[in-house]
Coordinates of C-alpha atoms in Angstrom, one line a residue:
X1303 CA 121.5 66.4 -38.3
X1304 CA 121.3 63.8 -41.1
X1305 CA 121.5 65.0 -44.6
X1306 CA 119.1 63.7 -47.2
X1307 CA 120.4 60.6 -49.0
X1308 CA 121.1 61.4 -52.6
X1309 CA 119.9 58.5 -54.7
X1310 CA 119.5 58.3 -58.4
X1311 CA 116.3 56.5 -59.2
X1312 CA 117.6 53.0 -60.2
X1313 CA 116.0 51.4 -63.2
X1314 CA 114.9 47.8 -62.9
X1315 CA 117.3 45.6 -64.7
X1316 CA 115.7 44.2 -67.9
X1317 CA 116.4 40.6 -68.8
X1318 CA 116.0 39.0 -72.2
X1319 CA 113.4 36.3 -71.8
X1320 CA 113.1 33.4 -74.2
X1321 CA 110.3 33.5 -76.7
X1322 CA 107.2 31.6 -75.5
X1323 CA 107.3 28.0 -77.0
X1324 CA 111.0 28.1 -77.9
X1325 CA 113.1 25.0 -77.5
X1326 CA 114.8 24.5 -74.2
X1327 CA 118.6 24.5 -74.0
X1328 CA 119.2 27.4 -76.3
X1329 CA 122.3 29.3 -75.3
X1330 CA 121.6 33.0 -75.4
X1331 CA 124.4 35.5 -76.3
X1332 CA 123.3 39.1 -75.9
X1333 CA 124.4 41.5 -78.7
X1334 CA 126.1 43.7 -76.0
X1335 CA 127.8 40.7 -74.2
X1336 CA 131.3 41.4 -73.1
X1337 CA 134.2 39.5 -74.5
X1338 CA 135.1 36.6 -72.2
X1339 CA 138.1 37.0 -69.8
X1340 CA 139.3 33.6 -68.7
X1341 CA 141.5 33.4 -65.6
X1342 CA 143.0 30.0 -64.8
X1343 CA 144.0 29.2 -61.2
X1344 CA 145.9 26.0 -60.4
X1345 CA 146.8 25.2 -56.8
X1346 CA 147.5 22.6 -54.1
X1347 CA 148.9 22.8 -50.6
X1348 CA 152.3 24.0 -51.7
X1349 CA 151.7 25.5 -55.2
X1350 CA 149.7 28.3 -56.7
X1351 CA 149.7 29.7 -60.2
X1352 CA 147.4 32.0 -62.1
X1353 CA 147.3 32.9 -65.8
X1354 CA 144.9 34.3 -68.4
X1355 CA 143.7 32.0 -71.2
X1356 CA 142.6 32.9 -74.7
X1357 CA 140.1 30.0 -74.9
X1358 CA 139.3 26.7 -73.1
X1359 CA 139.8 24.4 -76.1
X1360 CA 142.7 22.4 -74.5
X1361 CA 141.5 22.8 -70.9
X1362 CA 140.0 19.3 -70.5
X1363 CA 143.5 17.8 -71.0
X1364 CA 144.9 20.0 -68.3
X1365 CA 142.2 19.2 -65.8
X1366 CA 143.0 15.5 -66.2
X1367 CA 146.0 16.1 -64.0
X1368 CA 144.6 15.4 -60.5
X1369 CA 147.7 16.6 -58.8
X1370 CA 146.2 20.1 -58.6
X1371 CA 142.8 21.7 -58.0
X1372 CA 141.6 24.3 -60.6
X1373 CA 139.5 27.4 -60.6
X1374 CA 138.5 28.6 -64.0
X1375 CA 137.0 32.1 -63.9
X1376 CA 135.0 33.1 -66.9
X1377 CA 133.8 36.7 -67.1
X1378 CA 131.8 37.8 -70.1
X1379 CA 129.6 35.7 -72.4
X1380 CA 130.5 37.1 -75.8
X1381 CA 131.7 33.8 -77.3
X1382 CA 129.4 31.0 -78.6
X1383 CA 132.4 28.8 -79.3
X1384 CA 133.3 28.8 -75.6
X1385 CA 129.9 27.4 -74.6
X1386 CA 130.1 24.8 -77.4
X1387 CA 133.4 23.7 -76.0
X1388 CA 131.9 23.3 -72.6
X1389 CA 129.2 21.1 -74.1
X1390 CA 131.4 18.9 -76.3
X1391 CA 134.6 18.7 -74.2
X1392 CA 133.2 18.7 -70.7
X1393 CA 129.7 17.3 -71.3
X1394 CA 127.9 20.2 -69.8
X1395 CA 124.2 20.0 -70.5
X1396 CA 122.8 22.7 -72.8
X1397 CA 120.1 23.3 -70.2
X1398 CA 122.8 24.3 -67.8
X1399 CA 124.5 26.5 -70.4
X1400 CA 121.1 28.2 -71.0
X1401 CA 120.7 28.9 -67.3
X1402 CA 124.2 30.4 -67.2
X1403 CA 123.5 32.8 -70.0
X1404 CA 120.0 33.6 -68.9
X1405 CA 121.1 35.6 -65.9
X1406 CA 117.8 35.9 -64.1
X1407 CA 118.0 32.5 -62.3
X1408 CA 117.2 32.2 -58.6
X1409 CA 119.8 30.6 -56.4
X1410 CA 119.6 26.9 -56.8
X1411 CA 121.6 23.6 -56.8
X1412 CA 121.3 20.9 -59.5
X1413 CA 123.1 17.6 -59.6
X1414 CA 124.2 16.0 -62.9
X1415 CA 126.4 13.1 -61.7
X1416 CA 129.8 14.1 -63.0
X1417 CA 129.3 17.7 -62.0
X1418 CA 127.0 19.9 -59.9
X1419 CA 125.5 23.2 -61.1
X1420 CA 124.7 26.0 -58.7
X1421 CA 123.8 29.7 -59.0
X1422 CA 124.0 32.6 -56.6
X1423 CA 123.1 36.3 -56.7
X1424 CA 125.8 38.8 -56.1
X1425 CA 124.5 42.0 -54.6
X1426 CA 126.5 45.2 -54.5
X1427 CA 126.0 49.0 -54.2
X1428 CA 127.4 51.2 -57.0
X1429 CA 128.8 54.6 -56.5
X1430 CA 125.3 56.1 -56.4
X1431 CA 124.3 53.5 -53.8
X1432 CA 122.0 51.8 -56.3
X1433 CA 121.6 48.0 -55.9
X1434 CA 123.4 45.8 -58.5
X1435 CA 122.1 42.3 -58.7
X1436 CA 124.3 40.0 -60.8
X1437 CA 124.3 36.2 -61.3
X1438 CA 127.3 34.0 -60.4
X1439 CA 127.1 30.4 -61.8
X1440 CA 129.1 27.5 -60.6
X1441 CA 130.0 24.2 -62.2
X1442 CA 131.7 21.9 -59.6
X1443 CA 133.7 18.9 -60.8
X1444 CA 136.0 16.5 -59.0
X1445 CA 139.0 18.7 -59.0
X1446 CA 137.8 21.9 -60.8
X1447 CA 135.4 24.7 -60.3
X1448 CA 134.1 26.9 -63.2
X1449 CA 132.5 30.2 -62.3
X1450 CA 130.6 32.3 -64.8
X1451 CA 129.9 36.1 -64.5
X1452 CA 128.2 38.4 -67.0
X1453 CA 130.3 41.4 -65.9
X1454 CA 134.0 41.8 -65.4
X1455 CA 133.7 43.3 -61.8
X1456 CA 132.9 41.3 -58.7
X1457 CA 133.4 41.1 -54.9
X1458 CA 135.6 37.9 -55.0
X1459 CA 139.0 39.5 -54.7
X1460 CA 139.4 38.4 -51.0
X1461 CA 139.2 34.7 -52.2
X1462 CA 141.9 35.3 -54.8
X1463 CA 144.1 36.8 -52.0
X1464 CA 143.5 33.8 -49.8
X1465 CA 144.6 31.5 -52.6
X1466 CA 147.8 33.5 -53.1
X1467 CA 148.6 33.6 -49.4
X1468 CA 147.7 30.0 -49.0
X1469 CA 146.6 30.2 -45.3
X1470 CA 143.7 28.1 -44.0
X1471 CA 141.8 25.4 -45.8
X1472 CA 141.4 27.2 -49.2
X1473 CA 144.2 25.2 -50.9
X1474 CA 143.8 21.9 -49.3
X1475 CA 140.1 21.3 -48.9
X1476 CA 139.3 20.8 -52.6
X1477 CA 137.1 22.5 -55.2
X1478 CA 133.9 22.1 -53.1
X1479 CA 135.4 24.2 -50.4
X1480 CA 136.4 26.9 -52.9
X1481 CA 132.8 26.9 -54.1
X1482 CA 131.7 27.3 -50.5
X1483 CA 134.2 30.2 -49.9
X1484 CA 132.9 32.0 -53.0
X1485 CA 129.3 31.6 -51.9
X1486 CA 130.1 32.7 -48.4
X1487 CA 131.8 35.9 -49.4
X1488 CA 128.8 36.7 -51.7
X1489 CA 126.6 36.2 -48.6
X1490 CA 128.9 38.4 -46.5
X1491 CA 128.4 41.3 -49.0
X1492 CA 124.7 41.1 -48.2
X1493 CA 125.5 42.1 -44.6
X1494 CA 127.5 45.1 -45.9
X1495 CA 124.6 46.2 -48.1
X1496 CA 122.0 45.8 -45.3
X1497 CA 124.3 47.7 -42.9
X1498 CA 124.5 50.6 -45.3
X1499 CA 120.7 50.8 -45.5
X1500 CA 120.3 50.4 -41.8
X1501 CA 122.5 53.5 -41.3
X1502 CA 120.5 55.4 -43.9
X1503 CA 117.3 54.5 -42.2
X1504 CA 118.7 55.8 -38.9
X1505 CA 119.6 59.1 -40.6
X1506 CA 116.1 59.2 -42.2
X1507 CA 114.6 58.8 -38.7
X1508 CA 116.7 61.7 -37.4
X1509 CA 115.4 63.8 -40.3
X1510 CA 111.8 62.9 -39.4
X1511 CA 112.2 64.4 -36.0
X1512 CA 114.1 67.4 -37.3
X1513 CA 112.5 68.7 -40.4
X1514 CA 110.6 66.1 -42.5
X1515 CA 110.2 66.7 -46.2
X1516 CA 109.2 64.7 -49.3
X1517 CA 112.7 63.2 -49.7
X1518 CA 112.2 61.3 -46.5
X1519 CA 109.4 59.3 -48.1
X1520 CA 111.2 58.9 -51.4
X1521 CA 114.4 57.7 -49.8
X1522 CA 112.6 55.3 -47.5
X1523 CA 110.5 53.9 -50.3
X1524 CA 113.6 53.2 -52.4
X1525 CA 115.3 51.3 -49.5
X1526 CA 112.1 49.4 -48.9
X1527 CA 111.9 48.4 -52.6
X1528 CA 115.6 47.2 -52.5
X1529 CA 114.9 45.2 -49.3
X1530 CA 112.1 43.4 -51.2
X1531 CA 114.7 42.5 -53.9
X1532 CA 117.2 41.3 -51.3
X1533 CA 114.5 39.2 -49.7
X1534 CA 113.8 37.6 -53.1
X1535 CA 117.5 36.6 -53.1
X1536 CA 118.1 35.5 -49.5
X1537 CA 115.2 33.1 -49.2
X1538 CA 116.3 31.0 -52.3
X1539 CA 119.9 31.2 -51.2
X1540 CA 118.9 29.7 -47.9
X1541 CA 117.0 27.0 -49.7
X1542 CA 120.0 26.3 -52.0
X1543 CA 122.3 25.9 -49.0
X1544 CA 119.8 23.6 -47.4
X1545 CA 119.7 21.5 -50.6
X1546 CA 123.6 21.3 -50.5
X1547 CA 123.4 20.1 -46.8
X1548 CA 120.9 17.4 -47.8
X1549 CA 122.7 16.5 -51.0
X1550 CA 124.2 13.0 -51.5
X1551 CA 126.6 14.3 -54.2
X1552 CA 130.0 12.7 -53.9
X1553 CA 131.5 16.0 -55.1
X1554 CA 130.5 17.7 -51.8
X1555 CA 132.1 15.9 -48.8
X1556 CA 130.8 16.1 -45.3
X1557 CA 133.8 18.3 -44.3
X1558 CA 132.6 21.0 -46.7
X1559 CA 129.0 20.6 -45.5
X1560 CA 130.2 21.6 -42.0
X1561 CA 131.1 25.0 -43.4
X1562 CA 128.0 25.2 -45.5
X1563 CA 126.0 24.9 -42.3
X1564 CA 127.7 28.1 -41.1
X1565 CA 126.7 29.9 -44.3
X1566 CA 123.2 28.6 -43.8
X1567 CA 123.1 30.3 -40.4
X1568 CA 124.2 33.5 -42.0
X1569 CA 121.2 33.4 -44.3
X1570 CA 118.9 33.0 -41.4
X1571 CA 120.4 36.1 -39.8
X1572 CA 120.1 38.0 -43.1
X1573 CA 116.4 37.1 -43.3
X1574 CA 115.9 38.5 -39.8
X1575 CA 117.7 41.7 -40.6
X1576 CA 115.8 42.2 -43.9
X1577 CA 112.5 41.8 -42.1
X1578 CA 113.6 44.2 -39.3
X1579 CA 114.7 46.8 -41.8
X1580 CA 111.4 46.4 -43.8
X1581 CA 109.5 47.1 -40.6
X1582 CA 111.6 50.1 -39.8
X1583 CA 111.2 51.5 -43.3
X1584 CA 107.4 51.0 -43.2
X1585 CA 107.4 52.6 -39.7
X1586 CA 109.3 55.6 -41.1
X1587 CA 106.8 56.1 -43.9
X1588 CA 103.9 55.8 -41.5
X1589 CA 105.6 58.3 -39.1
X1590 CA 106.2 60.7 -42.0
X1591 CA 102.5 60.5 -43.1
X1592 CA 101.4 60.9 -39.4
X1593 CA 103.7 64.0 -39.0
X1594 CA 102.3 65.6 -42.2
X1595 CA 98.8 64.8 -41.1
X1596 CA 99.4 66.4 -37.7
X1597 CA 101.0 69.4 -39.3
X1598 CA 97.9 69.7 -41.6
X1599 CA 95.6 69.4 -38.5
X1600 CA 97.6 72.3 -36.8
X1601 CA 97.2 74.4 -39.9
X1602 CA 93.5 73.6 -40.1
X1603 CA 93.1 74.5 -36.5
X1604 CA 94.7 77.9 -37.0
X1605 CA 92.5 78.6 -40.0
X1606 CA 89.4 77.5 -38.1
X1607 CA 90.3 79.8 -35.2
X1608 CA 90.8 82.7 -37.6
X1609 CA 87.5 81.9 -39.4
X1610 CA 85.6 81.6 -36.1
X1611 CA 86.9 85.1 -35.1
X1612 CA 85.9 86.7 -38.4
X1613 CA 82.5 85.1 -38.9
X1614 CA 80.6 87.3 -36.4
X1615 CA 82.7 90.4 -37.6
X1616 CA 81.7 89.7 -41.2
X1617 CA 78.1 89.2 -40.1
X1618 CA 78.0 92.6 -38.4
X1619 CA 79.8 94.3 -41.4
X1620 CA 77.4 92.6 -43.8
X1621 CA 74.3 93.9 -41.9
X1622 CA 75.5 97.5 -41.7
X1623 CA 76.8 97.4 -45.3
X1624 CA 73.2 97.0 -46.6
X1625 CA 72.5 100.8 -46.3
X1626 CA 68.7 100.6 -45.8
X1627 CA 68.0 104.0 -44.4
X1628 CA 65.1 104.8 -41.9
X1629 CA 63.9 107.7 -44.1
X1630 CA 64.2 108.8 -47.6
X1631 CA 67.0 111.4 -47.8
X1632 CA 65.2 113.3 -50.7
X1633 CA 61.5 113.4 -49.6
X1634 CA 62.1 112.8 -45.9
X1635 CA 59.5 110.1 -45.9
X1636 CA 59.9 107.5 -43.0
X1637 CA 60.7 104.1 -44.3
X1638 CA 59.3 101.4 -41.9
X1639 CA 61.3 98.4 -40.8
X1640 CA 64.6 99.9 -42.1
X1641 CA 67.9 100.5 -40.2
X1642 CA 67.4 103.1 -37.5
X1643 CA 71.2 103.0 -36.7
X1644 CA 72.3 104.1 -40.2
X1645 CA 72.7 107.7 -39.3
X1646 CA 73.6 107.1 -35.6
X1647 CA 76.1 109.6 -34.3
X1648 CA 79.5 107.9 -33.7
X1649 CA 77.9 104.7 -35.2
X1650 CA 81.1 103.7 -37.0
X1651 CA 83.1 104.0 -33.7
X1652 CA 80.6 102.0 -31.7
X1653 CA 80.4 99.3 -34.3
X1654 CA 84.2 98.9 -34.4
X1655 CA 84.3 98.8 -30.6
X1656 CA 81.7 96.1 -30.6
X1657 CA 83.5 94.1 -33.3
X1658 CA 86.8 94.4 -31.4
X1659 CA 85.2 93.3 -28.2
X1660 CA 83.7 90.2 -29.9
X1661 CA 87.1 89.3 -31.4
X1662 CA 88.9 89.7 -28.1
X1663 CA 86.2 87.8 -26.3
X1664 CA 86.6 84.9 -28.8
X1665 CA 90.4 84.9 -28.5
X1666 CA 90.1 84.7 -24.7
X1667 CA 87.6 81.9 -24.9
X1668 CA 89.8 79.9 -27.4
X1669 CA 92.8 80.4 -25.2
X1670 CA 91.0 79.1 -22.1
X1671 CA 89.9 76.1 -24.1
X1672 CA 93.6 75.4 -24.9
X1673 CA 93.3 75.7 -28.7
X1674 CA 96.5 77.8 -28.9
X1675 CA 98.7 75.2 -27.3

């Protein structure tokens, strides 16, 4: 028997929106933004090194060495100076910097000549199985890839491991391949999230057939709402990958596009899974409401049978409870059109026998009609 899924009601993440009519290209630093953690990876086919940087002020000089490829991880946006350096030293447009710090962007690809800008949505389940939806931004250059995350946690550790181990194409296929690998693992986590919800929907279905209660509807509705959020991510992700495949950017070679096509196929599979799970969740809710309706109909049927049995009994008791005597007990005067049975010998016994016979007769009739099945 499946146990009820224990979810805390997740609050919708609130994003700080720009004031209507404000100038575009304004970098937004939230007052609660985390201090940036900058991890610098340098690698080629026979070399890999990683270190943590305090800032990126001298980074442009290091990146001029084309002997290596570079991955610069930036986690946390609590430094305006860092974004100013990206604008002055690397020529990153302020419109791009605004999109990085305004973390409600849909997955997209934008080409700026010397660099390409892309965003993805990283979906994960926390310890309470609530959906976390964070933005990961990419700036792709000739031999470097910048990634930006608002939080310090992520799902990208397998890519770091692949860089350390050095197997496969991760070190030799360039920065565009690294961007693909990061996007691909983000997409793979979607499968894990959907698999978890698929298992929970199966458990909810078992509870429906066992002993349905209100938690069935609440748990199913929570999953359905999360599926809608996933759908809003997967469709733009598919469109972004399609834009990469059609892109003529020199920063994304045809060899990388071959792998991007595989990630695109994964998005198509995800869309099918999301739609299937949405149908299952809607079916579970409809089934729950149908079961509750059938249960209510059974209760109403029992109450109707009981009422039908007692209506004639109540009618008889009501008539003989009116106490209209046939004669005046004081004067002995005969009272016409009154109840001659009021002083009948054994009248109470006869009345009870008649009422019992009526009740038994109705029960037999209802039983033959099949109302007790």
